Short mmCIF file of C-alpha atoms in Angstrom, two decimals:
data_model
loop_
_atom_site.label_atom_id
_atom_site.label_comp_id
_atom_site.label_asym_id
_atom_site.label_seq_id
_atom_site.Cartn_x
_atom_site.Cartn_y
_atom_site.Cartn_z
CA MET A 221 64.75 55.99 -77.76
CA ALA A 222 64.00 55.64 -74.18
CA SER A 223 60.60 54.25 -73.20
CA HIS A 224 58.30 56.69 -71.37
CA ARG A 225 56.03 53.88 -69.99
CA LYS A 226 55.87 53.57 -66.24
CA PRO A 227 57.23 50.34 -64.89
CA ARG A 228 54.51 47.77 -63.96
CA PRO A 229 54.29 47.37 -60.19
CA ARG A 230 54.94 43.88 -58.87
CA MET A 231 51.89 42.03 -57.55
CA ARG A 232 52.33 40.56 -54.04
CA THR A 233 51.11 37.02 -53.76
CA THR A 234 49.11 35.91 -50.74
CA ALA A 235 49.57 32.19 -51.25
CA PRO A 236 52.13 31.77 -48.48
CA ALA A 237 49.80 33.54 -46.03
CA VAL A 238 46.93 31.29 -46.97
CA GLY A 239 49.14 28.26 -46.51
CA LEU A 240 50.30 29.43 -43.10
CA THR A 241 46.73 30.18 -42.03
CA THR A 242 45.53 26.75 -43.10
CA ALA A 243 48.40 25.11 -41.29
CA ALA A 244 47.70 27.14 -38.19
CA LEU A 245 44.01 26.21 -38.22
CA ALA A 246 44.88 22.57 -38.69
CA SER A 247 47.23 22.73 -35.73
CA VAL A 248 44.59 24.37 -33.56
CA THR A 249 42.01 21.76 -34.58
CA LEU A 250 44.45 18.94 -33.86
CA LEU A 251 45.34 20.37 -30.48
CA SER A 252 41.64 20.86 -29.64
CA THR A 253 40.87 17.28 -30.63
CA GLN A 254 43.76 15.92 -28.60
CA SER A 255 42.72 18.08 -25.66
CA ALA A 256 39.15 16.80 -25.86
CA MET A 257 40.37 13.21 -26.07
CA ALA A 258 42.74 13.72 -23.19
CA ALA A 259 40.11 15.37 -21.00
CA PRO A 260 36.81 13.40 -21.05
CA GLY A 261 33.74 14.56 -19.18
CA PRO A 262 33.65 14.41 -15.40
CA LYS A 263 33.34 10.93 -13.95
CA PRO A 264 29.96 10.31 -12.31
CA GLY A 265 29.98 10.32 -8.53
CA VAL A 266 29.32 7.25 -6.41
CA GLU A 267 25.82 8.53 -5.58
CA ASP A 268 25.05 8.90 -9.28
CA VAL A 269 26.35 5.41 -9.99
CA GLN A 270 24.21 4.00 -7.18
CA LYS A 271 21.08 5.69 -8.54
CA LYS A 272 21.84 4.49 -12.05
CA VAL A 273 22.51 0.91 -10.91
CA ASP A 274 19.34 0.85 -8.78
CA ASP A 275 17.35 2.13 -11.75
CA LEU A 276 18.87 -0.49 -14.04
CA TYR A 277 17.99 -3.24 -11.56
CA ARG A 278 14.44 -1.89 -11.36
CA GLN A 279 14.19 -1.84 -15.16
CA ALA A 280 15.54 -5.39 -15.22
CA GLY A 281 12.86 -6.32 -12.70
CA THR A 282 10.19 -4.89 -14.99
CA ALA A 283 11.62 -6.77 -17.96
CA THR A 284 11.69 -9.93 -15.82
CA GLN A 285 7.96 -9.62 -15.14
CA GLN A 286 7.38 -9.16 -18.87
CA TYR A 287 9.46 -12.29 -19.46
CA ASN A 288 7.51 -14.21 -16.81
CA ARG A 289 4.18 -13.18 -18.32
CA ALA A 290 5.29 -14.11 -21.84
CA LYS A 291 6.73 -17.42 -20.66
CA GLU A 292 3.50 -18.34 -18.87
CA ALA A 293 1.42 -17.32 -21.88
CA SER A 294 3.71 -19.27 -24.19
CA ALA A 295 3.33 -22.44 -22.13
CA SER A 296 -0.46 -22.05 -22.07
CA GLN A 297 -0.64 -21.34 -25.80
CA ARG A 298 1.65 -24.26 -26.60
CA ALA A 299 -0.67 -26.58 -24.69
CA GLU A 300 -3.65 -25.12 -26.56
CA VAL A 301 -1.92 -25.55 -29.93
CA ASP A 302 -0.98 -29.15 -29.12
CA ALA A 303 -4.57 -29.91 -28.13
CA LEU A 304 -5.88 -28.32 -31.34
CA LEU A 305 -3.41 -30.25 -33.49
CA ASP A 306 -4.46 -33.48 -31.79
CA ASP A 307 -8.09 -32.54 -32.47
CA VAL A 308 -7.27 -31.79 -36.11
CA ALA A 309 -5.59 -35.19 -36.48
CA GLU A 310 -8.57 -36.93 -34.89
CA ARG A 311 -11.02 -35.14 -37.16
CA ALA A 312 -8.86 -35.96 -40.17
CA ASP A 313 -9.23 -39.64 -39.25
CA LYS A 314 -13.00 -39.24 -39.01
CA LEU A 315 -13.04 -37.41 -42.32
CA ASN A 316 -11.08 -40.23 -43.94
CA ASP A 317 -13.52 -42.78 -42.46
CA ALA A 318 -16.41 -40.84 -43.98
CA ARG A 319 -14.57 -40.65 -47.30
CA ARG A 320 -13.97 -44.40 -47.27
CA THR A 321 -17.67 -45.00 -46.61
CA LEU A 322 -18.54 -42.88 -49.62
CA GLY A 323 -15.97 -44.78 -51.65
CA THR A 324 -17.61 -48.05 -50.66
CA TYR A 325 -20.97 -46.80 -51.94
CA ALA A 326 -19.36 -45.57 -55.14
CA ALA A 327 -17.71 -48.96 -55.73
CA ALA A 328 -21.01 -50.74 -55.14
CA GLN A 329 -22.77 -48.50 -57.65
CA TYR A 330 -19.98 -49.10 -60.14
CA ARG A 331 -20.44 -52.86 -59.85
CA SER A 332 -24.21 -52.49 -60.26
CA GLY A 333 -23.73 -50.27 -63.31
CA SER A 334 -25.18 -47.13 -61.77
CA ILE A 335 -21.93 -45.21 -61.51
CA ALA A 336 -22.94 -42.09 -63.33
CA PRO A 337 -23.16 -39.47 -62.05
CA ASN A 338 -22.72 -40.72 -58.49
CA ALA A 339 -19.16 -41.99 -58.84
CA THR A 340 -17.81 -38.57 -59.61
CA PHE A 341 -19.70 -37.19 -56.66
CA PHE A 342 -18.52 -39.84 -54.20
CA LEU A 343 -14.87 -39.80 -55.16
CA ALA A 344 -14.46 -36.06 -55.60
CA ASP A 345 -12.25 -34.11 -53.18
CA ASP A 346 -14.86 -31.34 -53.07
CA PRO A 347 -18.37 -32.78 -53.60
CA GLN A 348 -20.07 -29.58 -52.41
CA SER A 349 -21.20 -28.62 -55.92
CA TYR A 350 -23.25 -31.80 -56.14
CA PHE A 351 -25.19 -31.34 -52.94
CA ASP A 352 -27.65 -28.93 -54.53
CA GLN A 353 -28.66 -31.38 -57.23
CA ASN A 354 -32.00 -32.80 -56.10
CA GLN A 355 -32.01 -35.63 -58.62
CA LEU A 356 -28.77 -36.97 -57.12
CA MET A 357 -30.14 -36.87 -53.59
CA ASP A 358 -33.26 -38.67 -54.76
CA ARG A 359 -31.15 -41.58 -56.03
CA MET A 360 -29.49 -42.11 -52.69
CA THR A 361 -30.70 -44.38 -49.96
CA SER A 362 -31.10 -43.02 -46.45
CA ARG A 363 -27.81 -44.67 -45.44
CA GLN A 364 -26.02 -43.01 -48.34
CA GLN A 365 -27.51 -39.64 -47.48
CA LYS A 366 -26.43 -40.06 -43.84
CA ALA A 367 -22.91 -40.95 -44.98
CA ILE A 368 -22.73 -37.79 -47.07
CA THR A 369 -24.11 -35.68 -44.21
CA ASP A 370 -21.49 -37.15 -41.87
CA PHE A 371 -18.82 -36.40 -44.43
CA ARG A 372 -19.91 -32.78 -44.76
CA THR A 373 -20.06 -32.38 -40.97
CA GLN A 374 -16.60 -33.84 -40.43
CA GLN A 375 -15.21 -31.77 -43.29
CA ALA A 376 -16.57 -28.52 -41.81
CA LYS A 377 -15.35 -29.35 -38.28
CA ALA A 378 -11.91 -30.29 -39.54
CA ALA A 379 -11.63 -27.02 -41.47
CA LYS A 380 -12.71 -25.03 -38.41
CA LYS A 381 -10.16 -26.72 -36.15
CA ARG A 382 -7.41 -26.24 -38.71
CA SER A 383 -8.23 -22.53 -38.79
CA GLU A 384 -8.15 -22.33 -34.97
CA ALA A 385 -4.81 -24.12 -34.90
CA VAL A 386 -3.33 -21.67 -37.43
CA ARG A 387 -4.50 -18.67 -35.37
CA SER A 388 -3.15 -20.20 -32.16
CA LEU A 389 0.20 -20.87 -33.80
CA GLU A 390 0.38 -17.23 -34.93
CA THR A 391 -0.36 -16.05 -31.38
CA LEU A 392 2.26 -18.44 -30.00
CA THR A 393 4.84 -17.10 -32.45
CA THR A 394 4.13 -13.53 -31.35
CA THR A 395 4.37 -14.47 -27.67
CA GLN A 396 7.66 -16.28 -28.22
CA ALA A 397 9.03 -13.16 -29.94
CA THR A 398 8.03 -11.12 -26.88
CA LEU A 399 9.72 -13.71 -24.70
CA ARG A 400 12.99 -13.36 -26.59
CA THR A 401 12.81 -9.55 -26.51
CA SER A 402 12.16 -9.49 -22.76
CA LYS A 403 15.04 -11.88 -22.15
CA GLN A 404 17.39 -9.70 -24.17
CA ASP A 405 16.17 -6.60 -22.32
CA VAL A 406 16.86 -8.18 -18.93
CA GLN A 407 20.34 -9.27 -19.99
CA LYS A 408 21.10 -5.81 -21.40
CA LYS A 409 20.07 -3.97 -18.22
CA LEU A 410 22.00 -6.34 -15.98
CA GLY A 411 25.05 -6.03 -18.23
CA GLU A 412 24.94 -2.24 -18.00
CA ALA A 413 24.70 -2.42 -14.22
CA ARG A 414 27.68 -4.80 -14.01
CA THR A 415 29.71 -2.51 -16.28
CA LEU A 416 29.02 0.52 -14.10
CA LEU A 417 30.00 -1.33 -10.94
CA SER A 418 33.14 -2.79 -12.50
CA LYS A 419 34.47 0.73 -13.21
CA LEU A 420 34.43 1.74 -9.54
CA THR A 421 37.70 1.95 -7.67
CA ALA A 422 38.17 0.18 -4.35
CA GLU A 423 37.60 3.47 -2.54
CA GLU A 424 34.42 4.16 -4.51
CA LYS A 425 33.13 0.65 -3.80
CA ALA A 426 33.71 1.25 -0.09
CA ARG A 427 31.77 4.52 -0.28
CA LEU A 428 28.98 2.76 -2.16
CA ALA A 429 28.82 0.10 0.56
CA GLU A 430 28.60 2.83 3.19
CA ILE A 431 25.70 4.47 1.32
CA GLU A 432 23.94 1.09 1.24
CA ARG A 433 24.47 0.63 5.00
CA LYS A 434 22.95 4.04 5.72
CA LYS A 435 20.01 3.27 3.44
CA GLU A 436 19.42 -0.05 5.20
CA ALA A 437 19.70 1.58 8.64
CA GLU A 438 17.09 4.19 7.75
CA ALA A 439 14.77 1.52 6.34
CA LYS A 440 15.11 -0.52 9.56
CA ARG A 441 14.37 2.56 11.66
CA LYS A 442 11.11 3.07 9.77
CA ALA A 443 10.32 -0.64 10.20
CA ARG A 444 10.73 -0.32 13.98
CA GLU A 445 8.37 2.66 13.98
CA LEU A 446 5.77 0.64 12.08
CA ALA A 447 6.20 -2.26 14.52
CA LYS A 448 5.53 0.09 17.46
CA GLN A 449 2.45 1.51 15.76
CA GLN A 450 1.09 -1.95 14.99
CA ALA A 451 1.75 -3.15 18.54
CA ALA A 452 -0.03 -0.10 19.97
CA ALA A 453 -2.98 -0.58 17.61
CA LYS A 454 -3.25 -4.26 18.59
CA ALA A 455 -3.11 -3.45 22.29
CA GLU A 456 -5.87 -0.88 21.87
CA ALA A 457 -8.01 -3.31 19.89
CA ASP A 458 -7.53 -5.99 22.57
CA ARG A 459 -8.43 -3.51 25.32
CA LYS A 460 -11.64 -2.51 23.57
CA ALA A 461 -12.52 -6.15 22.98
CA ASP A 462 -12.02 -6.93 26.68
CA GLU A 463 -14.18 -3.97 27.71
CA ALA A 464 -16.91 -5.02 25.31
CA ALA A 465 -16.79 -8.56 26.67
CA LYS A 466 -17.09 -7.32 30.28
CA GLU A 467 -20.00 -5.01 29.47
CA SER A 468 -21.89 -7.85 27.83
CA GLY A 469 -21.12 -10.22 30.66
CA GLY A 470 -18.98 -12.43 28.48
CA GLY A 471 -21.88 -13.08 26.12
CA SER A 472 -20.01 -11.76 23.13
CA GLY A 473 -17.83 -14.83 22.97
CA THR A 474 -20.33 -16.58 20.74
CA GLY A 475 -20.65 -13.59 18.48
CA THR A 476 -16.91 -13.42 17.82
CA GLY A 477 -16.44 -17.13 17.47
CA SER A 478 -16.78 -17.20 13.67
CA GLY A 479 -14.36 -14.32 13.32
CA THR A 480 -11.83 -16.06 15.52
CA GLY A 481 -12.15 -19.22 13.47
CA SER A 482 -11.61 -17.28 10.26
CA ASP A 483 -8.61 -15.48 11.72
CA SER A 484 -7.10 -18.74 12.95
CA GLY A 485 -7.45 -20.24 9.47
CA ALA A 486 -5.75 -17.23 7.88
CA THR A 487 -3.04 -17.33 10.54
CA ALA A 488 -2.38 -21.00 9.83
CA LYS A 489 -1.92 -20.27 6.13
CA ALA A 490 0.33 -17.31 6.88
CA GLU A 491 2.50 -19.49 9.11
CA LYS A 492 2.93 -22.00 6.26
CA VAL A 493 3.79 -19.19 3.84
CA LEU A 494 6.44 -17.78 6.18
CA ALA A 495 7.82 -21.22 7.06
CA PHE A 496 8.36 -21.89 3.36
CA ALA A 497 9.89 -18.45 2.77
CA ARG A 498 12.30 -18.82 5.68
CA ALA A 499 13.43 -22.18 4.33
CA GLN A 500 14.42 -20.49 1.04
CA MET A 501 16.60 -17.83 2.66
CA GLY A 502 20.13 -17.92 1.30
CA LYS A 503 19.08 -19.22 -2.12
CA PRO A 504 20.11 -17.01 -5.05
CA TYR A 505 17.93 -14.62 -6.97
CA VAL A 506 17.71 -15.69 -10.62
CA TRP A 507 15.39 -13.81 -12.94
CA GLY A 508 12.61 -16.01 -14.30
CA ALA A 509 13.20 -18.71 -11.66
CA THR A 510 10.42 -20.35 -9.65
CA GLY A 511 12.45 -22.71 -7.46
CA PRO A 512 13.41 -24.89 -5.84
CA ALA A 513 17.09 -23.93 -6.19
CA SER A 514 16.56 -20.24 -7.00
CA TYR A 515 13.80 -17.64 -7.34
CA ASP A 516 12.91 -14.26 -8.65
CA CYS A 517 10.67 -12.07 -6.48
CA SER A 518 7.26 -13.18 -7.76
CA GLY A 519 8.45 -16.77 -8.18
CA LEU A 520 9.15 -16.87 -4.44
CA THR A 521 5.80 -15.39 -3.42
CA GLN A 522 3.92 -17.75 -5.73
CA ALA A 523 5.76 -20.80 -4.39
CA ALA A 524 5.30 -19.71 -0.76
CA TRP A 525 1.55 -19.32 -1.07
CA LYS A 526 1.29 -22.56 -3.02
CA ALA A 527 2.92 -24.27 -0.03
CA ALA A 528 -0.04 -22.97 2.00
CA GLY A 529 -2.50 -24.45 -0.49
CA VAL A 530 -3.30 -21.20 -2.30
CA ASP A 531 -2.59 -20.74 -6.03
CA ILE A 532 -1.71 -17.19 -7.01
CA PRO A 533 -0.65 -15.81 -10.42
CA ARG A 534 2.93 -15.74 -11.67
CA THR A 535 3.69 -12.04 -12.16
CA THR A 536 3.65 -9.09 -9.76
CA TRP A 537 1.19 -7.34 -12.08
CA ASP A 538 -1.32 -10.15 -11.64
CA GLN A 539 -0.57 -10.91 -7.98
CA VAL A 540 -1.41 -7.33 -6.97
CA LYS A 541 -4.96 -7.83 -8.31
CA ILE A 542 -5.87 -10.78 -6.08
CA GLY A 543 -7.21 -11.01 -2.54
CA THR A 544 -7.90 -7.92 -0.44
CA ARG A 545 -6.00 -4.64 -0.54
CA VAL A 546 -4.61 -3.63 2.86
CA ALA A 547 -2.95 -0.46 4.15
CA THR A 548 0.67 -0.57 5.26
CA ALA A 549 -0.38 0.07 8.87
CA ASP A 550 -2.70 -2.97 8.72
CA LEU A 551 -0.20 -5.46 7.33
CA ARG A 552 -0.20 -8.99 8.74
CA PRO A 553 2.34 -11.80 8.32
CA GLY A 554 1.95 -13.47 4.93
CA ASP A 555 0.64 -10.37 3.15
CA LEU A 556 2.30 -9.40 -0.12
CA VAL A 557 3.95 -5.98 -0.34
CA PHE A 558 4.57 -4.48 -3.79
CA PHE A 559 7.12 -1.83 -4.75
CA TYR A 560 7.74 0.92 -7.30
CA ASP A 561 5.16 2.65 -9.47
CA ASP A 562 5.50 -0.06 -12.12
CA ILE A 563 4.87 -2.83 -9.53
CA SER A 564 8.07 -4.60 -10.55
CA HIS A 565 8.93 -6.11 -7.15
CA VAL A 566 7.15 -7.98 -4.34
CA GLY A 567 8.01 -9.40 -0.93
CA ILE A 568 6.29 -11.42 1.85
CA TYR A 569 5.53 -9.47 5.01
CA LYS A 570 6.76 -11.26 8.15
CA GLY A 571 5.81 -8.70 10.77
CA ASP A 572 7.52 -5.79 12.57
CA GLY A 573 7.97 -3.87 9.33
CA MET A 574 10.14 -6.61 7.81
CA MET A 575 9.71 -8.89 4.80
CA ILE A 576 11.33 -11.90 3.14
CA HIS A 577 12.04 -11.41 -0.56
CA ALA A 578 14.29 -12.33 -3.48
CA PRO A 579 15.94 -8.92 -3.97
CA LYS A 580 17.93 -8.71 -7.23
CA PRO A 581 20.64 -10.43 -9.29
CA GLY A 582 23.74 -11.11 -7.24
CA ALA A 583 21.77 -11.27 -3.97
CA ASN A 584 20.14 -14.12 -2.06
CA VAL A 585 16.67 -14.51 -0.59
CA ARG A 586 16.79 -12.55 2.65
CA GLU A 587 14.93 -10.60 5.29
CA GLU A 588 14.74 -6.83 4.82
CA SER A 589 12.75 -3.76 5.82
CA ILE A 590 9.75 -3.04 3.64
CA TYR A 591 10.95 0.56 3.57
CA TYR A 592 14.09 -0.31 1.64
CA MET A 593 12.15 0.43 -1.58
CA PRO A 594 9.22 2.76 -2.31
CA ILE A 595 6.00 0.90 -1.43
CA TYR A 596 3.26 0.69 -4.06
CA GLY A 597 0.66 -1.21 -2.03
CA SER A 598 -0.18 -4.50 -0.36
CA VAL A 599 -2.65 -7.37 -0.66
CA ARG A 600 -3.81 -10.25 1.52
CA PRO A 601 -4.16 -13.25 -0.88
CA ALA A 602 -6.38 -15.32 1.45
#
């Protein structure tokens, strides 16, 4: 008998389609990845590289000042720790002398048969618990009581100095950690700057040099303008001084004598500062250096003023706080000019809008316009 059931329709599988789709997506992803790898982002322009390098050098300058401050603090703290340890050793000797004196009294009492309870007291490492016993104190002679008092005094002083030494050592350890961090930060920033510069082509390096020349030319133009302004201001001041002298019949000479003497003293110091700075021109910038073979910016200014008999602090952040603040228009030779908002650079003003400074790694001590970098402010140390 023939079957009256309808034939079952065949089910179409979609597996091949899924496989093709997956393969297609994989191919697209692979092509996209290869395309992205083959086409990196746009290369930064020379101007962008210059700005980045300048910023890295400025950051390195800031880290250098942090290094200088930590190094100076570390040296000071090390000297303090050494002095405290010497003091602790000296007091330990005095404490041992006092202990030996007590031992002598204890031995004498032992020989005389009166050891108890004094012997325990005299030979104990911590006799404090016995000091409140009045009957013990009554048995002691005045010399014995003085020996015990000396012992207690030396014991307390020794403990105090040991505590101070421990605290100073902890501070020194923290400062040395800051020193290491600052050193690593400087090296990192300088390494990044060198890497950026090393990737430039010969043509890009030439363009970068041209940008630098234009920047220097503009800075020198501003320096010449300042020189003209200062010359005009000086001429006007001299004219008014002459007129005042004529009106007073020359009698004002005595009144201005002290001022002239003061100015001549300041001028003599400034001449020594500049003479020293000029003698260092051509020596390399090295971060953290204070001479005589190399300098960083604040190391040069410190050494120059020391040559004039004036001690100034080590870092730019401390140097900017000394002396008298002066406006840019009122700058005189020998004044210190500071740069950037973070006060990470300093130079010595030589007149006519120019300065002598230790610029940055890879450069030597040289003369340059004060307008080459953004000015923060200026001081006259003495």
